[in-house]
Coordinates of C-alpha atoms in Angstrom, one line a residue:
M1 CA 3.7 -48.9 3.2
N2 CA 1.5 -47.4 6.0
G3 CA 4.7 -46.0 7.8
T4 CA 6.0 -44.4 4.6
R5 CA 2.5 -42.6 3.8
A6 CA 2.5 -41.1 7.2
K7 CA 6.2 -39.7 7.0
A8 CA 5.5 -38.1 3.9
T9 CA 2.4 -37.0 5.3
A10 CA 4.1 -35.5 8.4
L11 CA 6.8 -34.2 5.8
L12 CA 4.3 -32.0 3.8
A13 CA 2.6 -31.0 6.8
V14 CA 6.2 -29.6 8.0
L15 CA 6.5 -27.9 4.8
Q16 CA 3.3 -26.3 4.4
L17 CA 3.7 -25.1 7.7
I18 CA 7.4 -23.5 6.6
V19 CA 6.6 -22.3 3.0
M20 CA 2.3 -21.0 3.3
P21 CA 3.6 -18.4 6.0
A22 CA 6.7 -17.0 3.8
W23 CA 4.5 -16.9 0.5
A24 CA 1.7 -15.5 2.8
Q25 CA 4.1 -12.9 3.8
S26 CA 5.4 -12.2 0.4
R27 CA 1.9 -12.0 -1.2
G28 CA 1.2 -9.4 1.3
V29 CA 3.9 -7.1 0.5
D30 CA 3.3 -7.3 -2.9
S31 CA 0.1 -6.0 -2.3
L32 CA 1.2 -2.7 -1.1
I33 CA 3.7 -2.0 -4.4
P34 CA 2.6 -1.4 -8.1
A35 CA 3.6 -4.0 -10.4
R36 CA 6.0 -1.5 -12.8
P37 CA 7.4 1.8 -11.9
V38 CA 5.5 5.3 -13.5
G39 CA 9.2 6.3 -14.1
Y40 CA 12.4 6.9 -11.6
V41 CA 9.9 9.3 -9.2
N42 CA 7.0 7.2 -8.3
D43 CA 4.5 9.2 -5.7
F44 CA 2.1 7.0 -5.3
A45 CA 1.2 8.9 -1.8
Q46 CA 0.9 12.2 -3.4
I47 CA 3.4 13.9 -1.4
L48 CA 5.7 15.1 -3.5
D49 CA 5.1 19.0 -5.1
P50 CA 5.7 19.2 -8.7
A51 CA 8.5 21.5 -8.4
S52 CA 10.4 19.1 -6.4
A53 CA 9.3 16.0 -8.5
A54 CA 10.0 17.4 -11.6
A55 CA 13.6 18.2 -10.6
T56 CA 14.6 14.9 -8.9
E57 CA 13.2 13.2 -12.0
D58 CA 15.8 15.1 -14.0
L59 CA 18.6 14.7 -11.4
V60 CA 17.9 10.4 -11.4
R61 CA 18.0 10.3 -15.4
R62 CA 20.8 12.7 -15.4
L63 CA 23.0 10.2 -13.4
K64 CA 21.6 7.2 -15.3
T65 CA 22.6 8.6 -18.3
A66 CA 26.4 9.6 -16.8
T67 CA 26.9 6.7 -14.7
G68 CA 24.2 4.1 -15.6
A69 CA 23.2 3.6 -12.2
E70 CA 19.8 3.7 -11.6
L71 CA 18.2 5.2 -8.4
V72 CA 14.4 5.2 -8.1
V73 CA 12.0 7.1 -5.3
V74 CA 8.9 5.5 -4.2
T75 CA 6.5 7.2 -2.1
L76 CA 3.9 4.8 -0.4
P77 CA 0.6 6.2 1.4
N78 CA 1.1 3.4 4.2
I79 CA 3.1 0.1 4.6
G80 CA 0.7 -1.3 7.6
D81 CA 3.2 -3.2 10.1
R82 CA 5.6 -4.4 7.1
D83 CA 9.0 -3.5 7.7
A84 CA 10.3 -0.8 5.7
S85 CA 13.4 -2.4 4.7
E86 CA 11.4 -5.7 3.3
V87 CA 8.9 -3.2 1.6
A88 CA 11.9 -1.7 -0.5
R89 CA 13.8 -4.6 -1.6
T90 CA 11.1 -6.0 -2.6
I91 CA 10.7 -2.8 -4.9
G92 CA 13.7 -3.7 -6.1
R93 CA 13.5 -7.0 -7.1
R94 CA 10.0 -6.7 -8.5
W95 CA 11.1 -3.9 -10.8
R96 CA 14.7 -4.9 -11.1
V97 CA 15.8 -1.6 -10.4
G98 CA 19.6 -1.6 -11.8
E99 CA 19.3 -5.2 -12.8
K100 CA 19.6 -4.6 -16.7
A101 CA 23.3 -4.5 -17.2
D102 CA 25.3 -7.6 -18.5
I103 CA 27.0 -9.9 -15.9
G104 CA 30.6 -8.4 -15.5
D105 CA 29.4 -4.9 -16.1
S106 CA 30.4 -2.6 -13.1
T107 CA 27.0 -1.0 -13.5
R108 CA 25.2 -4.8 -12.7
N109 CA 22.5 -4.9 -9.7
A110 CA 24.0 -0.8 -9.3
G111 CA 20.5 0.5 -8.2
A112 CA 18.9 2.1 -5.3
I113 CA 15.7 2.4 -4.0
L114 CA 14.6 5.5 -1.6
L115 CA 11.6 4.9 -0.2
V116 CA 9.2 7.4 1.8
V117 CA 6.1 7.3 3.6
P118 CA 4.5 9.8 4.9
R119 CA 3.2 10.0 8.9
Q120 CA 0.0 8.8 9.3
N121 CA -2.4 11.8 10.3
H122 CA 0.4 13.6 11.2
K123 CA 1.7 11.4 14.0
E124 CA 5.4 11.6 14.9
G125 CA 7.1 8.0 14.9
T126 CA 4.6 6.9 12.2
G127 CA 6.2 8.0 9.2
H128 CA 9.0 5.5 7.0
V129 CA 12.5 6.3 5.1
R130 CA 14.5 3.5 3.7
I131 CA 17.3 3.5 1.6
E132 CA 18.2 0.2 -0.1
T133 CA 21.0 -1.0 -2.6
G134 CA 21.5 -3.4 -5.1
F135 CA 25.1 -5.0 -4.7
G136 CA 26.5 -2.6 -7.1
L137 CA 26.3 0.4 -5.0
E138 CA 27.0 -1.3 -1.9
G139 CA 30.7 0.0 -1.4
I140 CA 29.7 3.9 -2.4
V141 CA 26.7 4.2 -0.4
T142 CA 27.3 3.3 3.1
D143 CA 25.4 2.8 6.1
A144 CA 27.0 6.1 7.6
A145 CA 26.2 7.9 4.2
A146 CA 22.7 7.0 4.4
G147 CA 22.2 7.8 7.9
Q148 CA 23.7 11.2 7.1
I149 CA 21.2 11.7 4.5
R150 CA 18.6 10.5 6.6
D151 CA 19.6 13.2 9.7
D152 CA 21.6 16.0 8.3
V153 CA 19.9 16.2 4.8
M154 CA 16.4 15.0 4.8
G155 CA 15.5 15.6 8.4
P156 CA 14.3 18.8 8.8
D157 CA 12.2 19.2 6.0
L158 CA 11.1 15.5 7.0
K159 CA 10.3 16.9 10.4
A160 CA 8.0 19.5 9.0
E161 CA 6.0 17.3 6.5
A162 CA 7.9 18.9 3.6
Y163 CA 8.5 15.5 1.6
G164 CA 9.1 17.3 -1.8
P165 CA 12.0 19.0 -0.4
A166 CA 13.4 16.0 1.8
V167 CA 13.2 13.9 -0.9
L168 CA 15.1 16.6 -3.5
K169 CA 17.6 17.1 -1.2
G170 CA 18.3 13.2 -0.8
V171 CA 18.4 12.6 -4.2
Q172 CA 20.8 15.4 -5.0
V173 CA 23.3 14.1 -2.5
L174 CA 23.1 10.3 -3.5
S175 CA 23.1 11.2 -6.9
S176 CA 26.8 13.4 -6.2
R177 CA 28.0 10.2 -3.9
I178 CA 27.1 7.6 -6.9
A179 CA 28.5 10.2 -9.2
R180 CA 32.0 10.4 -7.4
G181 CA 31.8 6.8 -7.1
Y182 CA 31.9 6.1 -10.8
G183 CA 34.5 9.3 -11.1
V184 CA 32.1 11.0 -13.1
S185 CA 33.0 15.0 -13.3
D186 CA 29.6 16.6 -14.1
T187 CA 29.3 19.0 -11.1
M188 CA 25.4 19.2 -11.7
L189 CA 25.6 16.1 -10.0
T190 CA 29.0 15.9 -7.7
R191 CA 28.4 19.6 -6.4
Y192 CA 25.9 18.6 -3.8
Q193 CA 28.1 17.8 -0.2
P194 CA 26.2 17.1 3.2
Q195 CA 27.6 19.4 5.8
D196 CA 28.8 18.1 8.9
N197 CA 26.8 19.8 11.4
R198 CA 28.2 18.2 14.4
A199 CA 30.3 20.2 16.6
R200 CA 34.1 19.7 15.6
G201 CA 37.1 20.1 18.4
S202 CA 35.2 20.2 21.4
P203 CA 36.7 18.9 24.7
V204 CA 33.6 17.4 26.1
G205 CA 32.2 15.9 22.8
S206 CA 35.3 14.0 22.7
N207 CA 35.6 13.2 25.8
L208 CA 32.0 11.7 25.4
I209 CA 33.5 9.6 22.6
P210 CA 34.8 6.5 24.4
I211 CA 31.4 6.5 26.9
L212 CA 29.1 6.3 24.0
F213 CA 31.5 3.4 22.2
F214 CA 31.2 1.6 25.4
I215 CA 26.9 2.1 25.9
V216 CA 26.7 0.8 22.3
F217 CA 29.2 -2.2 23.1
I218 CA 27.1 -2.8 26.1
L219 CA 23.5 -2.7 24.1
L220 CA 24.9 -4.9 21.3
A221 CA 26.3 -7.3 23.9
S222 CA 22.9 -7.5 25.7
G223 CA 21.0 -8.5 22.3
A224 CA 19.3 -5.2 22.2
G225 CA 20.8 -3.8 19.2
G226 CA 19.9 -7.3 17.2
R227 CA 16.0 -6.9 17.5
R228 CA 14.1 -6.4 14.7
R229 CA 12.8 -3.3 15.5
R230 CA 16.4 -2.2 14.9
R231 CA 16.0 -2.2 11.4
S232 CA 12.4 -0.9 11.2
G233 CA 13.0 2.6 9.2
V234 CA 10.3 4.6 11.4
Y235 CA 12.2 7.6 11.2
W236 CA 14.1 9.9 13.1
G237 CA 15.7 6.9 14.6
G238 CA 17.4 3.4 13.8
P239 CA 19.9 2.8 10.5
W240 CA 18.7 3.8 7.0
I241 CA 20.1 1.5 4.8
G242 CA 20.5 -2.6 3.9
G243 CA 21.6 -5.3 2.2
G244 CA 21.4 -5.2 -1.8
W245 CA 18.5 -7.6 -3.5
G246 CA 20.7 -8.7 -6.5

């Protein structure tokens, strides 16, 4: 009997070691996120100018009407040492973004979060931008597309800390991509196409491509590409979209 009780006590202790840290971490993330949204544009960091915020809100509402997909913008003043992808996914789950459609509906889990955290005291490398999608949009908003939106579309304004224009431009291209993915012909949504600013037809650039692939392969093979920091979302480096929360 004593042996059984000892085993049960040991098992309980192990469960506490596993469950309690996870519960505490979840509570920590929840404390960063308001219980409910105030709209499709949630500027809790107060970094968006009124004109950009209004134009963004109008656009995502139009997208919702045309496609059923939900695109939600969230700005937070800071997220501490939390991973931006974790925070964005928690927002999507907690607010149930894109989850209102019935099972089997093409718009089920067709939700996306654009999370922006401004630089802390204007210090480089302290801001975050993250795009997270529900399963319903994963085939439409790809990693490559999100990276281009971050770098080419939002990047220049982010560097200037012009967050309102950065968010508006990002949402314009995201909305366009989602609308085209659903076959929507509304030109107010589909007209925004990101420009490819990369040099084309350059012999030097073409010769460098195999070398770059080789370097990436070596980094991945050595495990450098698998570290948690790779998904940190600190802007101007790293991938910018993650798996769905649905």
